[in-house]
GROMACS .gro file of C-alpha atoms in nm:
model
  328
    1MET     CA    1   5.132   4.609  -6.466
    2ALA     CA    2   5.361   4.424  -6.228
    3PRO     CA    3   5.569   4.637  -5.988
    4ARG     CA    4   5.944   4.691  -5.955
    5VAL     CA    5   6.052   4.538  -5.619
    6LEU     CA    6   6.374   4.530  -5.450
    7VAL     CA    7   6.402   4.208  -5.227
    8VAL     CA    8   6.637   4.255  -4.926
    9THR     CA    9   6.689   3.933  -4.743
   10ASN     CA   10   6.919   3.786  -4.481
   11MET     CA   11   6.856   3.436  -4.637
   12TYR     CA   12   6.965   3.363  -4.994
   13PRO     CA   13   7.171   3.094  -5.149
   14HIS     CA   14   7.545   3.181  -5.202
   15ALA     CA   15   7.870   3.008  -5.284
   16ALA     CA   16   7.952   2.920  -4.926
   17SER     CA   17   7.594   2.805  -4.850
   18PRO     CA   18   7.410   2.719  -5.169
   19TYR     CA   19   7.086   2.609  -4.993
   20ALA     CA   20   7.053   2.896  -4.746
   21GLY     CA   21   6.716   3.057  -4.794
   22ILE     CA   22   6.638   2.867  -5.106
   23PHE     CA   23   6.265   2.922  -5.042
   24VAL     CA   24   6.328   3.302  -5.079
   25LYS     CA   25   6.499   3.241  -5.410
   26ARG     CA   26   6.214   3.016  -5.533
   27GLN     CA   27   5.966   3.281  -5.452
   28VAL     CA   28   6.167   3.551  -5.637
   29GLU     CA   29   6.170   3.320  -5.943
   30ASP     CA   30   5.803   3.253  -5.919
   31LEU     CA   31   5.728   3.624  -5.896
   32ARG     CA   32   5.947   3.693  -6.203
   33GLY     CA   33   5.744   3.426  -6.383
   34LEU     CA   34   5.440   3.631  -6.318
   35GLY     CA   35   5.599   3.946  -6.465
   36ALA     CA   36   5.734   4.123  -6.156
   37ASP     CA   37   6.065   4.309  -6.209
   38ILE     CA   38   6.280   4.208  -5.914
   39GLU     CA   39   6.642   4.268  -5.788
   40VAL     CA   40   6.784   4.114  -5.482
   41VAL     CA   41   7.021   4.236  -5.208
   42GLY     CA   42   7.151   3.992  -4.966
   43ILE     CA   43   7.247   4.121  -4.617
   44ALA     CA   44   7.353   3.982  -4.275
   45GLY     CA   45   7.383   3.607  -4.286
   46ALA     CA   46   7.746   3.522  -4.301
   47ARG     CA   47   7.839   3.881  -4.262
   48GLY     CA   48   7.687   3.878  -3.909
   49ARG     CA   49   7.436   4.094  -3.738
   50ARG     CA   50   7.620   4.420  -3.774
   51ASP     CA   51   7.535   4.402  -4.146
   52TYR     CA   52   7.175   4.496  -4.083
   53LEU     CA   53   7.307   4.852  -4.042
   54ALA     CA   54   7.625   4.826  -4.237
   55ALA     CA   55   7.414   4.715  -4.542
   56ARG     CA   56   7.239   5.045  -4.568
   57SER     CA   57   7.492   5.185  -4.804
   58ARG     CA   58   7.459   4.885  -5.042
   59VAL     CA   59   7.075   4.914  -5.018
   60ARG     CA   60   7.100   5.282  -5.088
   61ARG     CA   61   7.300   5.211  -5.404
   62ALA     CA   62   7.067   4.947  -5.522
   63ILE     CA   63   6.777   5.199  -5.480
   64ALA     CA   64   6.951   5.455  -5.688
   65GLN     CA   65   7.034   5.212  -5.958
   66PHE     CA   66   6.712   5.007  -5.977
   67ARG     CA   67   6.458   5.274  -5.855
   68PRO     CA   68   6.211   5.025  -5.697
   69GLU     CA   69   5.851   5.115  -5.626
   70LEU     CA   70   5.853   4.872  -5.319
   71ILE     CA   71   6.099   4.685  -5.104
   72HIS     CA   72   6.017   4.333  -4.983
   73CYS     CA   73   6.219   4.257  -4.661
   74HIS     CA   74   6.257   3.895  -4.556
   75TYR     CA   75   6.308   3.842  -4.170
   76GLY     CA   76   6.199   4.084  -3.908
   77TYR     CA   77   6.528   4.258  -3.858
   78THR     CA   78   6.596   4.324  -4.223
   79PRO     CA   79   6.398   4.661  -4.235
   80LEU     CA   80   6.687   4.806  -4.033
   81ALA     CA   81   6.870   4.812  -4.365
   82VAL     CA   82   6.582   4.993  -4.555
   83ALA     CA   83   6.380   5.201  -4.323
   84GLY     CA   84   6.395   5.565  -4.382
   85MET     CA   85   6.507   5.558  -4.752
   86GLY     CA   86   6.205   5.698  -4.909
   87VAL     CA   87   6.080   5.363  -5.044
   88PRO     CA   88   5.778   5.185  -4.885
   89TYR     CA   89   5.839   4.827  -4.768
   90VAL     CA   90   5.660   4.517  -4.683
   91VAL     CA   91   5.814   4.263  -4.453
   92THR     CA   92   5.784   3.880  -4.428
   93LEU     CA   93   5.838   3.742  -4.079
   94CYS     CA   94   5.966   3.386  -4.066
   95GLY     CA   95   5.941   3.243  -3.725
   96ASP     CA   96   6.199   3.317  -3.463
   97ASP     CA   97   6.194   3.677  -3.549
   98LEU     CA   98   5.834   3.704  -3.408
   99ASN     CA   99   5.807   3.387  -3.196
  100GLY     CA  100   6.145   3.420  -3.033
  101ALA     CA  101   6.405   3.150  -2.988
  102SER     CA  102   6.339   2.895  -2.722
  103ASN     CA  103   6.556   2.877  -2.411
  104GLY     CA  104   6.496   2.507  -2.377
  105ARG     CA  105   6.278   2.556  -2.063
  106GLY     CA  106   5.951   2.648  -2.231
  107GLY     CA  107   6.047   3.012  -2.249
  108VAL     CA  108   6.222   3.257  -2.484
  109THR     CA  109   6.580   3.386  -2.437
  110LEU     CA  110   6.648   3.735  -2.313
  111LYS     CA  111   6.835   3.823  -2.630
  112SER     CA  112   6.554   3.686  -2.831
  113ARG     CA  113   6.294   3.892  -2.647
  114ALA     CA  114   6.481   4.212  -2.756
  115GLY     CA  115   6.489   4.077  -3.109
  116VAL     CA  116   6.116   4.030  -3.108
  117LEU     CA  117   6.060   4.375  -2.988
  118VAL     CA  118   6.288   4.515  -3.273
  119THR     CA  119   6.077   4.304  -3.522
  120GLN     CA  120   5.744   4.445  -3.383
  121MET     CA  121   5.857   4.810  -3.403
  122LEU     CA  122   5.987   4.767  -3.765
  123ALA     CA  123   5.661   4.591  -3.865
  124LEU     CA  124   5.463   4.903  -3.749
  125ARG     CA  125   5.646   5.110  -4.018
  126SER     CA  126   5.570   4.854  -4.308
  127ARG     CA  127   5.287   4.885  -4.557
  128ARG     CA  128   5.202   4.517  -4.518
  129VAL     CA  129   5.308   4.234  -4.301
  130ILE     CA  130   5.339   3.873  -4.416
  131VAL     CA  131   5.329   3.606  -4.150
  132LYS     CA  132   5.355   3.226  -4.198
  133SER     CA  133   5.063   3.116  -3.964
  134ARG     CA  134   4.764   3.248  -3.772
  135ALA     CA  135   4.947   3.182  -3.450
  136MET     CA  136   5.225   3.422  -3.568
  137GLN     CA  137   4.950   3.672  -3.674
  138ALA     CA  138   4.802   3.667  -3.325
  139ARG     CA  139   5.151   3.771  -3.183
  140LEU     CA  140   5.159   4.090  -3.392
  141TRP     CA  141   5.078   4.414  -3.224
  142ARG     CA  142   4.724   4.523  -3.315
  143SER     CA  143   4.820   4.790  -3.570
  144SER     CA  144   5.040   4.566  -3.753
  145ARG     CA  145   4.789   4.267  -3.736
  146ARG     CA  146   4.538   4.482  -3.924
  147ARG     CA  147   4.777   4.512  -4.208
  148SER     CA  148   4.894   4.151  -4.205
  149ASP     CA  149   4.833   3.844  -4.430
  150VAL     CA  150   4.900   3.485  -4.357
  151ILE     CA  151   5.105   3.356  -4.662
  152SER     CA  152   5.322   3.066  -4.631
  153ASN     CA  153   5.589   2.960  -4.868
  154GLY     CA  154   5.479   2.793  -5.185
  155VAL     CA  155   5.587   2.448  -5.302
  156ASP     CA  156   5.717   2.371  -5.652
  157THR     CA  157   5.501   2.073  -5.731
  158SER     CA  158   5.696   2.001  -6.046
  159LEU     CA  159   5.992   1.911  -5.814
  160PHE     CA  160   5.802   1.788  -5.506
  161SER     CA  161   5.556   1.524  -5.633
  162PRO     CA  162   5.470   1.162  -5.559
  163GLY     CA  163   5.702   0.897  -5.687
  164SER     CA  164   5.781   0.525  -5.633
  165ARG     CA  165   5.870   0.439  -5.261
  166THR     CA  166   6.060   0.123  -5.399
  167GLU     CA  167   6.270   0.346  -5.628
  168ALA     CA  168   6.326   0.600  -5.349
  169ARG     CA  169   6.456   0.352  -5.109
  170ARG     CA  170   6.678   0.180  -5.359
  171ARG     CA  171   6.843   0.523  -5.418
  172ARG     CA  172   6.892   0.560  -5.044
  173ALA     CA  173   6.986   0.201  -4.974
  174VAL     CA  174   6.686   0.158  -4.727
  175PRO     CA  175   6.513  -0.179  -4.719
  176VAL     CA  176   6.165  -0.166  -4.882
  177ALA     CA  177   5.981  -0.345  -4.592
  178GLU     CA  178   6.100  -0.114  -4.305
  179LEU     CA  179   5.889   0.148  -4.140
  180VAL     CA  180   6.079   0.479  -4.218
  181LEU     CA  181   6.016   0.813  -4.036
  182GLY     CA  182   6.161   1.119  -4.186
  183PHE     CA  183   6.320   1.410  -3.990
  184VAL     CA  184   6.412   1.720  -4.177
  185HIS     CA  185   6.616   1.957  -3.959
  186SER     CA  186   6.961   2.045  -3.839
  187ILE     CA  187   7.043   1.787  -3.574
  188ARG     CA  188   7.259   2.064  -3.399
  189GLN     CA  189   6.957   2.267  -3.321
  190PRO     CA  190   6.811   2.146  -2.989
  191THR     CA  191   6.480   2.321  -3.053
  192LYS     CA  192   6.416   2.089  -3.354
  193ARG     CA  193   6.386   1.812  -3.091
  194LEU     CA  194   6.573   1.518  -3.253
  195ASP     CA  195   6.542   1.371  -2.897
  196LEU     CA  196   6.158   1.359  -2.929
  197ALA     CA  197   6.178   1.191  -3.270
  198GLN     CA  198   6.426   0.940  -3.143
  199ALA     CA  199   6.196   0.868  -2.838
  200THR     CA  200   5.907   0.814  -3.084
  201CYS     CA  201   6.123   0.539  -3.252
  202SER     CA  202   6.198   0.384  -2.915
  203GLU     CA  203   5.824   0.372  -2.840
  204LEU     CA  204   5.739   0.210  -3.163
  205ALA     CA  205   6.022  -0.059  -3.108
  206ALA     CA  206   5.876  -0.128  -2.760
  207ALA     CA  207   5.537  -0.180  -2.928
  208GLY     CA  208   5.700  -0.441  -3.160
  209LEU     CA  209   5.720  -0.216  -3.455
  210PRO     CA  210   6.083  -0.107  -3.508
  211ALA     CA  211   6.138   0.215  -3.725
  212ARG     CA  212   6.422   0.375  -3.902
  213LEU     CA  213   6.466   0.753  -3.843
  214LEU     CA  214   6.592   0.886  -4.177
  215ILE     CA  215   6.755   1.232  -4.119
  216ALA     CA  216   6.790   1.499  -4.395
  217GLU     CA  217   7.044   1.771  -4.318
  218GLN     CA  218   7.216   1.973  -4.585
  219GLU     CA  219   7.059   1.755  -4.862
  220PRO     CA  220   7.084   1.889  -5.204
  221PRO     CA  221   6.738   2.039  -5.307
  222ALA     CA  222   6.711   1.799  -5.605
  223GLU     CA  223   6.736   1.500  -5.378
  224MET     CA  224   6.481   1.605  -5.128
  225PRO     CA  225   6.182   1.466  -5.311
  226TRP     CA  226   6.350   1.131  -5.309
  227PHE     CA  227   6.405   1.166  -4.936
  228TYR     CA  228   6.033   1.224  -4.884
  229ARG     CA  229   5.929   0.937  -5.106
  230ALA     CA  230   6.139   0.701  -4.911
  231CYS     CA  231   5.952   0.782  -4.596
  232ASP     CA  232   5.622   0.644  -4.463
  233CYS     CA  233   5.557   0.971  -4.279
  234LEU     CA  234   5.739   1.294  -4.170
  235LEU     CA  235   5.789   1.363  -3.803
  236MET     CA  236   5.752   1.729  -3.696
  237THR     CA  237   5.862   1.764  -3.340
  238SER     CA  238   6.001   2.116  -3.319
  239ASP     CA  239   5.953   2.340  -3.014
  240SER     CA  240   5.904   2.649  -3.234
  241GLU     CA  241   5.826   2.696  -3.597
  242GLY     CA  242   5.655   2.943  -3.837
  243ALA     CA  243   5.544   2.740  -4.130
  244PRO     CA  244   5.790   2.453  -4.178
  245ASN     CA  245   5.870   2.409  -4.541
  246CYS     CA  246   5.930   2.034  -4.505
  247VAL     CA  247   5.566   1.974  -4.400
  248ARG     CA  248   5.433   2.112  -4.732
  249GLU     CA  249   5.699   1.939  -4.931
  250ALA     CA  250   5.621   1.604  -4.775
  251LEU     CA  251   5.246   1.645  -4.834
  252ALA     CA  252   5.323   1.745  -5.200
  253CYS     CA  253   5.500   1.405  -5.239
  254GLY     CA  254   5.195   1.234  -5.086
  255ILE     CA  255   5.369   1.162  -4.764
  256PRO     CA  256   5.157   1.216  -4.438
  257VAL     CA  257   5.282   1.424  -4.143
  258VAL     CA  258   5.272   1.317  -3.775
  259GLY     CA  259   5.357   1.616  -3.561
  260VAL     CA  260   5.306   1.834  -3.259
  261PRO     CA  261   5.101   2.153  -3.246
  262VAL     CA  262   5.366   2.397  -3.361
  263GLY     CA  263   5.358   2.685  -3.622
  264ASP     CA  264   5.092   2.629  -3.877
  265VAL     CA  265   5.101   2.253  -3.869
  266PRO     CA  266   4.750   2.211  -3.696
  267GLU     CA  267   4.608   2.440  -3.965
  268LEU     CA  268   4.761   2.245  -4.251
  269VAL     CA  269   4.728   1.879  -4.141
  270SER     CA  270   4.351   1.909  -4.128
  271ARG     CA  271   4.245   1.569  -4.268
  272SER     CA  272   4.322   1.213  -4.149
  273GLU     CA  273   4.493   1.117  -4.476
  274MET     CA  274   4.735   1.413  -4.427
  275GLY     CA  275   4.856   1.264  -4.088
  276ALA     CA  276   4.791   1.371  -3.734
  277VAL     CA  277   4.874   1.642  -3.484
  278VAL     CA  278   4.907   1.513  -3.126
  279PRO     CA  279   5.043   1.633  -2.785
  280ARG     CA  280   5.415   1.662  -2.749
  281ASP     CA  281   5.469   1.316  -2.621
  282PRO     CA  282   5.660   1.027  -2.781
  283HIS     CA  283   5.385   0.773  -2.698
  284ALA     CA  284   5.119   0.990  -2.857
  285LEU     CA  285   5.346   1.047  -3.164
  286ALA     CA  286   5.412   0.664  -3.180
  287ARG     CA  287   5.034   0.576  -3.161
  288ALA     CA  288   4.963   0.828  -3.440
  289VAL     CA  289   5.234   0.666  -3.668
  290GLN     CA  290   5.077   0.328  -3.595
  291ARG     CA  291   4.736   0.455  -3.700
  292LEU     CA  292   4.847   0.575  -4.030
  293PRO     CA  293   4.683   0.383  -4.318
  294ALA     CA  294   4.889   0.172  -4.567
  295LYS     CA  295   4.995   0.369  -4.874
  296PRO     CA  296   5.044   0.240  -5.231
  297ASP     CA  297   5.390   0.247  -5.385
  298ILE     CA  298   5.306   0.571  -5.550
  299PRO     CA  299   5.071   0.775  -5.336
  300VAL     CA  300   4.852   1.063  -5.425
  301PRO     CA  301   4.961   1.420  -5.357
  302LEU     CA  302   4.819   1.573  -5.038
  303LEU     CA  303   4.906   1.943  -5.068
  304PRO     CA  304   4.622   2.182  -5.103
  305ALA     CA  305   4.635   2.363  -5.451
  306ALA     CA  306   4.642   2.701  -5.273
  307MET     CA  307   4.993   2.622  -5.133
  308GLU     CA  308   5.146   2.546  -5.476
  309ALA     CA  309   5.419   2.790  -5.569
  310ARG     CA  310   5.238   2.979  -5.840
  311SER     CA  311   4.921   3.038  -5.632
  312VAL     CA  312   5.129   3.174  -5.344
  313ALA     CA  313   5.330   3.391  -5.576
  314GLN     CA  314   5.011   3.543  -5.713
  315ARG     CA  315   4.898   3.616  -5.356
  316VAL     CA  316   5.219   3.794  -5.281
  317LEU     CA  317   5.194   3.992  -5.616
  318ASN     CA  318   4.839   4.098  -5.516
  319LEU     CA  319   4.987   4.211  -5.183
  320TYR     CA  320   5.242   4.431  -5.373
  321HIS     CA  321   4.961   4.601  -5.550
  322GLN     CA  322   4.770   4.654  -5.224
  323ALA     CA  323   5.075   4.805  -5.055
  324LEU     CA  324   5.114   5.059  -5.347
  325ASP     CA  325   4.756   5.145  -5.373
  326PRO     CA  326   4.715   5.510  -5.262
  327ARG     CA  327   4.355   5.443  -5.160
  328ARG     CA  328   4.485   5.214  -4.888
   0.00000   0.00000   0.00000
């Protein structure tokens, strides 16, 4: 029998930000599709960091009304709102909560170091810890690492699937003959390294292969598959990541990824047809783009079946049962 789970998250779509944390919403829907009884409480986010503690009264009311067997916290600080309420919890760590935020000089900010310490301490009290990559798992303190699982976000392959490049470029007013590199991140976040993506385009132009950098920021979710289909490849240039959703979504659409060794990208881009992982250097990135084989108008999907949404949801559901098993 599927458990009754209260999801407490600082990332979830709402009126002012309809795409925030949409991957959490999709996972909730996938779990409900497998029979799990789930309620959601949104905390922090637009309310600010103080809400991690201020939200405890809302969480307490939700526990009294819904009577969950388990709480699933999304993001490392979120257990501040649920710890000590008599309900066991699992926590999903997403990236910066465990990796820390870059200071732009190859290190981590002092404020972020404190946040990572909070994450590590709260993870010690959880029944299970979900991380997005092996690199993140290695950062966990030993006790938490023994209770951890690497489970990335699943991809809805009914939405993200191959389609006609010609049609996609018509929709986005991009010439069919151009070399198009996709970049999916906020251009206001320096750690996403738009500068490195732009430098890669400059290297390609110097080699006689001009490229268009197509940027997706605040795109409606329904348009994202068409964005990927319009690209020849996706560039992943970030300084820090957990398991970037855009990499999986691009692969599901049949679009290869050229990126740097960040997050779980080296684990995921494991075959030449999936793209390449190279040093953090625009020349190396440009060379990798040049080596990509030509693709048909409608490519084949490249995402492993284990990363499809239903498969990932089943793994999370199995983890719930493990967390509630008294023998464990």
